[in-house]
C-alpha cells in the first residue's frame, strides 16, 4: 500500500517540493504587532507575521545564519518554542512531495542551478481585515534569501499592495507561479513565500476529506475570487520540472495543506518522523484519465505513445485550473 502511495506521489509531482506552514488547516495564523520581540533584522517598529518571524528568528537572528546547520525537525521545533513562548497556539508543520528524513540538514538550495523566488505580501490596504505585517515579512525574507542563500535580486519577483511593486492580484499571483514553472529546469532552486490572508471554501470537486478547499486570498478577491489549493496544485506543484528543488513558506490561516503535498511532519513534540498523508486524493487532483495512462506507462505498455499522452495531459492539467471563484471566507 505504501509503495502504491509513493508511486502515485512520484507520478503526480515530479519536483521536490517542500512547504513550511504556520498552522493546521483548522488553525488560524497570527499577525504580530511587534516583530522586535522576535529579534528580526531591522524591525523599525513595523509588524510581521508570526510564522515568518519565528522562522527568521531561527535562521537569521541579528542578520546571522546559525553557527551550526539545523535539521528540519530542529528548525520547526524551535519555531514552535518561539511561537508558544509568545502565546501563539500555532503548530508549524512541514509537508513534502517526497518522504524526507526530517533529522537531516534543512537545505533550501541544492545544486548549482539558477535560484528564483516569488514573494507575496498582502496587507489589504484600505479593506476590512487589513493586516499590518505582510510587507515587512516579504522584505525580511528577501534580505535573508539574498544574504544567506545567494539569491540575486533580479531573480526575485515581489508582489505587494504597497503602491510600489506589482499588485498581488489573483492574475498576477497565478502568473508568478506559472513563470516559475516555465523558467525552472533540473538543478534549479525555487523559493516561494506568501504572507496574507488564507481561507477555506466548500470543496467543489470531492477531493478533500474535510469537505473544504484551502485558499490564498489575493488583494482583489472580492472581484476575482480566491485561489483554491486545486489551482495551486495544477498550475504550480504538478507541472514543476523534475530535478527542481522548491521550498515554500506559507504564513496564512488554514495553510496546512494548501499545496496538497502527500507527506507531513508536525512539530508538536510528539513525532520526529514524516508520514504519508493518506487523505491526499491524487485521482481527485488529476483525474482518472491521467492515472490510466500513468498505470499503462508504469507497466511498460504503450511506450512512447504513453509518454506522449502523459505530456499532453500534463500540459492540459497544468494550464486548465484558472477558474474564478468569487466567494470569500
Short mmCIF file of C-alpha atoms in Angstrom, two decimals:
data_model
loop_
_atom_site.label_atom_id
_atom_site.label_comp_id
_atom_site.label_asym_id
_atom_site.label_seq_id
_atom_site.Cartn_x
_atom_site.Cartn_y
_atom_site.Cartn_z
CA UNK A 1 0.00 0.00 0.00
CA UNK A 2 2.84 2.36 0.90
CA UNK A 3 4.63 1.53 -2.36
CA UNK A 4 1.47 2.38 -4.33
CA UNK A 5 1.16 5.71 -2.49
CA UNK A 6 4.81 6.56 -3.17
CA UNK A 7 4.41 5.63 -6.86
CA UNK A 8 1.42 7.92 -7.21
CA UNK A 9 3.22 10.73 -5.39
CA UNK A 10 6.20 10.46 -7.76
CA UNK A 11 3.94 10.43 -10.82
CA UNK A 12 1.82 13.36 -9.67
CA UNK A 13 4.71 15.59 -8.54
CA UNK A 14 7.99 15.37 -10.41
CA UNK A 15 9.86 18.09 -8.47
CA UNK A 16 10.99 18.02 -4.86
CA UNK A 17 8.51 20.41 -3.25
CA UNK A 18 8.59 21.23 0.48
CA UNK A 19 6.28 23.61 2.33
CA UNK A 20 6.58 25.10 5.81
CA UNK A 21 3.26 26.36 7.13
CA UNK A 22 2.33 28.09 10.33
CA UNK A 23 -0.66 26.01 11.30
CA UNK A 24 -3.02 23.13 10.56
CA UNK A 25 -5.89 23.76 8.16
CA UNK A 26 -8.29 24.35 11.06
CA UNK A 27 -5.95 26.77 12.85
CA UNK A 28 -5.53 30.45 12.16
CA UNK A 29 -2.22 32.21 11.70
CA UNK A 30 -1.41 35.43 13.55
CA UNK A 31 -0.27 38.94 12.76
CA UNK A 32 2.43 40.05 15.18
CA UNK A 33 2.34 43.72 16.14
CA UNK A 34 5.91 43.88 17.44
CA UNK A 35 8.48 41.91 15.46
CA UNK A 36 11.17 43.34 17.74
CA UNK A 37 10.23 40.70 20.28
CA UNK A 38 11.25 38.09 17.67
CA UNK A 39 14.65 39.77 17.19
CA UNK A 40 14.18 40.28 13.48
CA UNK A 41 16.71 42.23 11.46
CA UNK A 42 15.88 45.97 11.49
CA UNK A 43 12.23 45.74 12.60
CA UNK A 44 11.94 49.55 12.70
CA UNK A 45 8.72 49.28 14.70
CA UNK A 46 6.87 47.54 11.90
CA UNK A 47 4.88 44.32 12.13
CA UNK A 48 5.45 40.81 10.88
CA UNK A 49 3.60 37.51 10.68
CA UNK A 50 4.13 35.01 13.48
CA UNK A 51 5.27 32.14 11.25
CA UNK A 52 7.68 34.23 9.18
CA UNK A 53 9.03 35.99 12.25
CA UNK A 54 9.67 32.77 14.14
CA UNK A 55 11.38 31.13 11.15
CA UNK A 56 13.66 34.12 10.62
CA UNK A 57 14.43 34.23 14.31
CA UNK A 58 15.73 30.67 13.94
CA UNK A 59 17.54 31.09 10.62
CA UNK A 60 18.57 34.76 10.54
CA UNK A 61 18.60 36.32 14.00
CA UNK A 62 20.71 39.52 14.11
CA UNK A 63 21.49 39.19 10.38
CA UNK A 64 23.42 35.99 11.05
CA UNK A 65 22.89 32.40 9.93
CA UNK A 66 23.08 29.81 12.75
CA UNK A 67 26.59 28.73 13.71
CA UNK A 68 25.62 25.10 13.12
CA UNK A 69 23.46 23.52 10.45
CA UNK A 70 19.93 22.84 11.62
CA UNK A 71 17.78 19.88 10.70
CA UNK A 72 14.17 20.24 9.59
CA UNK A 73 12.95 18.98 12.95
CA UNK A 74 15.27 21.35 14.85
CA UNK A 75 14.05 24.31 12.80
CA UNK A 76 10.34 23.59 13.20
CA UNK A 77 10.60 22.75 16.88
CA UNK A 78 12.49 25.95 17.57
CA UNK A 79 9.77 27.81 15.68
CA UNK A 80 7.16 26.10 17.85
CA UNK A 81 9.03 27.04 21.03
CA UNK A 82 9.19 30.69 19.97
CA UNK A 83 5.53 30.78 19.00
CA UNK A 84 4.44 29.10 22.22
CA UNK A 85 6.55 31.49 24.27
CA UNK A 86 4.74 34.41 22.65
CA UNK A 87 1.32 32.95 23.43
CA UNK A 88 0.51 31.59 19.97
CA UNK A 89 -1.09 28.15 19.59
CA UNK A 90 0.10 27.57 16.04
CA UNK A 91 1.91 24.28 15.38
CA UNK A 92 4.36 24.59 12.46
CA UNK A 93 4.44 21.72 10.02
CA UNK A 94 6.40 20.55 7.02
CA UNK A 95 4.73 18.90 4.05
CA UNK A 96 6.59 17.48 1.07
CA UNK A 97 6.27 15.78 -2.30
CA UNK A 98 8.80 13.17 -1.13
CA UNK A 99 9.41 11.41 2.16
CA UNK A 100 12.08 13.43 3.99
CA UNK A 101 14.30 12.37 6.86
CA UNK A 102 13.47 15.39 9.00
CA UNK A 103 16.58 14.80 11.09
CA UNK A 104 18.78 15.64 8.10
CA UNK A 105 20.06 19.18 7.48
CA UNK A 106 17.48 21.62 6.19
CA UNK A 107 18.64 22.69 2.73
CA UNK A 108 16.90 25.34 0.65
CA UNK A 109 19.46 25.34 -2.17
CA UNK A 110 20.55 22.14 -3.89
CA UNK A 111 22.83 22.01 -6.91
CA UNK A 112 24.39 24.82 -8.90
CA UNK A 113 21.39 25.85 -11.00
CA UNK A 114 19.54 29.15 -11.08
CA UNK A 115 17.79 30.44 -7.96
CA UNK A 116 14.39 32.09 -8.34
CA UNK A 117 11.90 33.39 -5.81
CA UNK A 118 8.31 34.61 -5.71
CA UNK A 119 7.49 36.66 -2.61
CA UNK A 120 3.89 37.76 -1.98
CA UNK A 121 2.85 40.12 0.82
CA UNK A 122 -0.71 41.42 1.11
CA UNK A 123 -1.81 43.90 3.77
CA UNK A 124 -5.20 44.53 2.10
CA UNK A 125 -4.69 48.26 2.48
CA UNK A 126 -7.97 50.09 2.99
CA UNK A 127 -10.03 46.90 3.19
CA UNK A 128 -11.81 45.27 6.10
CA UNK A 129 -9.42 42.79 7.70
CA UNK A 130 -6.39 44.93 6.84
CA UNK A 131 -3.14 43.40 8.06
CA UNK A 132 0.00 45.25 9.05
CA UNK A 133 2.81 42.73 8.86
CA UNK A 134 2.87 41.17 5.44
CA UNK A 135 5.03 43.69 3.58
CA UNK A 136 7.62 43.51 6.32
CA UNK A 137 7.56 39.70 6.10
CA UNK A 138 8.44 39.84 2.41
CA UNK A 139 11.26 42.37 2.85
CA UNK A 140 12.82 40.30 5.65
CA UNK A 141 12.60 37.06 3.65
CA UNK A 142 14.08 38.80 0.61
CA UNK A 143 17.04 40.01 2.67
CA UNK A 144 17.58 36.52 4.09
CA UNK A 145 17.49 34.88 0.65
CA UNK A 146 19.99 37.33 -0.79
CA UNK A 147 22.32 37.46 2.21
CA UNK A 148 22.39 33.80 3.27
CA UNK A 149 21.13 31.74 0.32
CA UNK A 150 22.78 33.66 -2.53
CA UNK A 151 19.68 34.70 -4.49
CA UNK A 152 20.15 37.57 -6.95
CA UNK A 153 17.68 40.45 -6.75
CA UNK A 154 16.85 40.26 -10.45
CA UNK A 155 15.62 36.70 -9.93
CA UNK A 156 13.25 37.65 -7.09
CA UNK A 157 9.70 38.64 -8.01
CA UNK A 158 7.89 40.68 -5.36
CA UNK A 159 4.13 41.23 -5.32
CA UNK A 160 2.88 43.68 -2.65
CA UNK A 161 -0.03 46.11 -2.31
CA UNK A 162 2.27 48.96 -1.35
CA UNK A 163 1.90 51.16 -4.44
CA UNK A 164 5.50 50.40 -5.46
CA UNK A 165 5.59 46.75 -6.53
CA UNK A 166 3.25 44.86 -8.83
CA UNK A 167 -0.10 44.27 -7.14
CA UNK A 168 -0.77 40.80 -5.66
CA UNK A 169 -3.92 40.28 -7.71
CA UNK A 170 -5.28 36.83 -8.49
CA UNK A 171 -3.99 37.01 -12.07
CA UNK A 172 -0.55 38.27 -11.03
CA UNK A 173 -0.13 35.60 -8.34
CA UNK A 174 -1.07 32.76 -10.69
CA UNK A 175 1.13 34.26 -13.42
CA UNK A 176 4.03 34.37 -10.95
CA UNK A 177 3.70 30.66 -10.19
CA UNK A 178 3.35 29.84 -13.89
CA UNK A 179 6.51 31.80 -14.67
CA UNK A 180 8.49 29.79 -12.14
CA UNK A 181 7.28 26.58 -13.78
CA UNK A 182 8.12 27.85 -17.28
CA UNK A 183 11.64 29.00 -16.38
CA UNK A 184 12.83 26.31 -13.95
CA UNK A 185 14.81 23.26 -15.08
CA UNK A 186 16.64 20.33 -13.49
CA UNK A 187 19.11 21.60 -10.88
CA UNK A 188 17.35 24.91 -10.19
CA UNK A 189 16.14 26.17 -6.81
CA UNK A 190 12.81 27.91 -6.22
CA UNK A 191 11.63 29.68 -3.06
CA UNK A 192 8.07 30.94 -2.60
CA UNK A 193 6.72 32.99 0.29
CA UNK A 194 3.13 34.02 0.90
CA UNK A 195 2.11 36.32 3.75
CA UNK A 196 -1.52 37.35 3.83
CA UNK A 197 -4.98 36.01 4.48
CA UNK A 198 -5.82 32.36 3.84
CA UNK A 199 -9.26 30.85 3.77
CA UNK A 200 -11.42 27.81 3.18
CA UNK A 201 -14.18 27.24 0.65
CA UNK A 202 -16.53 24.30 0.29
CA UNK A 203 -14.81 21.65 -1.83
CA UNK A 204 -16.23 21.77 -5.34
CA UNK A 205 -14.83 18.51 -6.77
CA UNK A 206 -14.83 15.94 -3.97
CA UNK A 207 -11.05 15.69 -3.44
CA UNK A 208 -10.94 16.94 0.18
CA UNK A 209 -11.52 14.67 3.18
CA UNK A 210 -12.70 17.56 5.33
CA UNK A 211 -15.01 18.96 2.65
CA UNK A 212 -13.06 22.18 2.18
CA UNK A 213 -10.51 23.58 -0.26
CA UNK A 214 -7.81 25.70 1.34
CA UNK A 215 -7.24 29.05 -0.38
CA UNK A 216 -4.97 32.03 -0.77
CA UNK A 217 -6.82 35.35 -0.75
CA UNK A 218 -5.47 37.85 -3.32
CA UNK A 219 -5.88 41.58 -2.89
CA UNK A 220 -8.74 41.63 -5.45
CA UNK A 221 -10.57 38.59 -4.05
CA UNK A 222 -13.89 40.44 -3.91
CA UNK A 223 -13.98 40.71 -7.69
CA UNK A 224 -11.61 37.95 -8.87
CA UNK A 225 -12.20 35.28 -6.22
CA UNK A 226 -9.85 33.26 -4.06
CA UNK A 227 -7.13 30.87 -5.28
CA UNK A 228 -8.03 27.29 -4.40
CA UNK A 229 -5.46 24.66 -3.48
CA UNK A 230 -6.53 22.72 -6.59
CA UNK A 231 -5.36 25.64 -8.74
CA UNK A 232 -2.02 25.88 -6.92
CA UNK A 233 -1.51 22.15 -7.47
CA UNK A 234 -2.42 22.15 -11.17
CA UNK A 235 -0.61 25.38 -12.06
CA UNK A 236 2.50 25.08 -9.88
CA UNK A 237 3.10 21.84 -7.98
CA UNK A 238 2.17 19.25 -10.64
CA UNK A 239 3.88 20.81 -13.71
CA UNK A 240 7.15 21.83 -11.99
CA UNK A 241 10.06 20.07 -13.70
CA UNK A 242 11.81 17.03 -12.28
CA UNK A 243 15.06 17.91 -10.51
CA UNK A 244 13.87 21.33 -9.30
CA UNK A 245 14.04 21.93 -5.53
CA UNK A 246 11.12 24.05 -4.31
CA UNK A 247 10.70 25.44 -0.79
CA UNK A 248 7.54 27.32 0.15
CA UNK A 249 6.73 29.29 3.29
CA UNK A 250 3.00 29.87 3.73
CA UNK A 251 2.20 32.34 6.51
CA UNK A 252 -1.57 32.43 6.45
CA UNK A 253 -4.64 30.87 8.03
CA UNK A 254 -5.69 27.34 7.03
CA UNK A 255 -2.33 26.76 5.37
CA UNK A 256 -1.59 23.18 6.42
CA UNK A 257 -2.40 21.51 3.08
CA UNK A 258 -2.72 24.47 0.75
CA UNK A 259 -0.30 22.80 -1.71
CA UNK A 260 -1.82 19.31 -1.21
CA UNK A 261 1.57 17.64 -0.68
CA UNK A 262 1.46 13.93 0.21
CA UNK A 263 3.86 13.68 3.20
CA UNK A 264 3.66 15.53 6.52
CA UNK A 265 5.65 16.24 9.66
CA UNK A 266 4.02 18.16 12.51
CA UNK A 267 6.27 19.85 15.07
CA UNK A 268 4.00 19.07 18.02
CA UNK A 269 6.76 17.43 20.06
CA UNK A 270 5.16 14.01 19.73
CA UNK A 271 6.74 12.90 16.45
CA UNK A 272 10.18 13.03 14.88
CA UNK A 273 9.36 11.42 11.53
CA UNK A 274 7.47 12.36 8.40
CA UNK A 275 4.48 10.21 7.49
CA UNK A 276 2.27 9.80 4.41
CA UNK A 277 -0.88 11.90 4.40
CA UNK A 278 -3.38 9.29 3.28
CA UNK A 279 -6.07 11.94 2.86
CA UNK A 280 -4.34 13.22 -0.29
CA UNK A 281 -6.57 12.31 -3.25
CA UNK A 282 -4.31 12.01 -6.29
CA UNK A 283 -7.18 10.90 -8.54
CA UNK A 284 -9.25 13.89 -7.50
CA UNK A 285 -6.40 16.27 -8.36
CA UNK A 286 -5.51 14.88 -11.76
CA UNK A 287 -8.48 12.80 -12.90
CA UNK A 288 -8.95 9.18 -13.89
CA UNK A 289 -7.51 9.68 -17.39
CA UNK A 290 -4.12 10.73 -16.04
CA UNK A 291 -3.85 7.65 -13.84
CA UNK A 292 -4.98 5.25 -16.56
CA UNK A 293 -2.16 6.49 -18.78
CA UNK A 294 0.29 6.58 -15.85
CA UNK A 295 -0.58 2.99 -14.99
CA UNK A 296 -0.03 1.87 -18.58
CA UNK A 297 3.29 3.71 -18.76
CA UNK A 298 4.40 2.21 -15.46
CA UNK A 299 3.62 -1.32 -16.60
CA UNK A 300 5.55 -0.86 -19.82
CA UNK A 301 2.50 -0.77 -22.06
CA UNK A 302 2.36 1.80 -24.82
CA UNK A 303 5.94 3.01 -24.62
CA UNK A 304 6.47 6.29 -26.39
CA UNK A 305 2.75 6.71 -27.03
CA UNK A 306 2.08 6.68 -23.27
CA UNK A 307 4.86 9.20 -22.73
CA UNK A 308 3.35 11.44 -25.38
CA UNK A 309 -0.15 11.20 -23.92
CA UNK A 310 1.22 11.85 -20.41
CA UNK A 311 2.94 15.01 -21.68
CA UNK A 312 -0.26 16.20 -23.36
CA UNK A 313 -2.33 15.51 -20.25
CA UNK A 314 0.25 17.27 -18.10
CA UNK A 315 0.14 20.34 -20.32
CA UNK A 316 -3.67 20.41 -20.22
CA UNK A 317 -3.85 19.90 -16.46
CA UNK A 318 -1.11 22.41 -15.83
CA UNK A 319 -2.92 25.14 -17.72
CA UNK A 320 -6.56 24.47 -17.06
CA UNK A 321 -7.01 25.29 -13.40
CA UNK A 322 -7.56 29.05 -13.61
CA UNK A 323 -11.23 29.05 -12.65
CA UNK A 324 -12.66 32.10 -10.95
CA UNK A 325 -14.29 31.77 -7.56
CA UNK A 326 -15.94 34.86 -6.17
CA UNK A 327 -16.66 33.58 -2.68
CA UNK A 328 -14.50 34.65 0.26
CA UNK A 329 -14.00 33.30 3.75
#
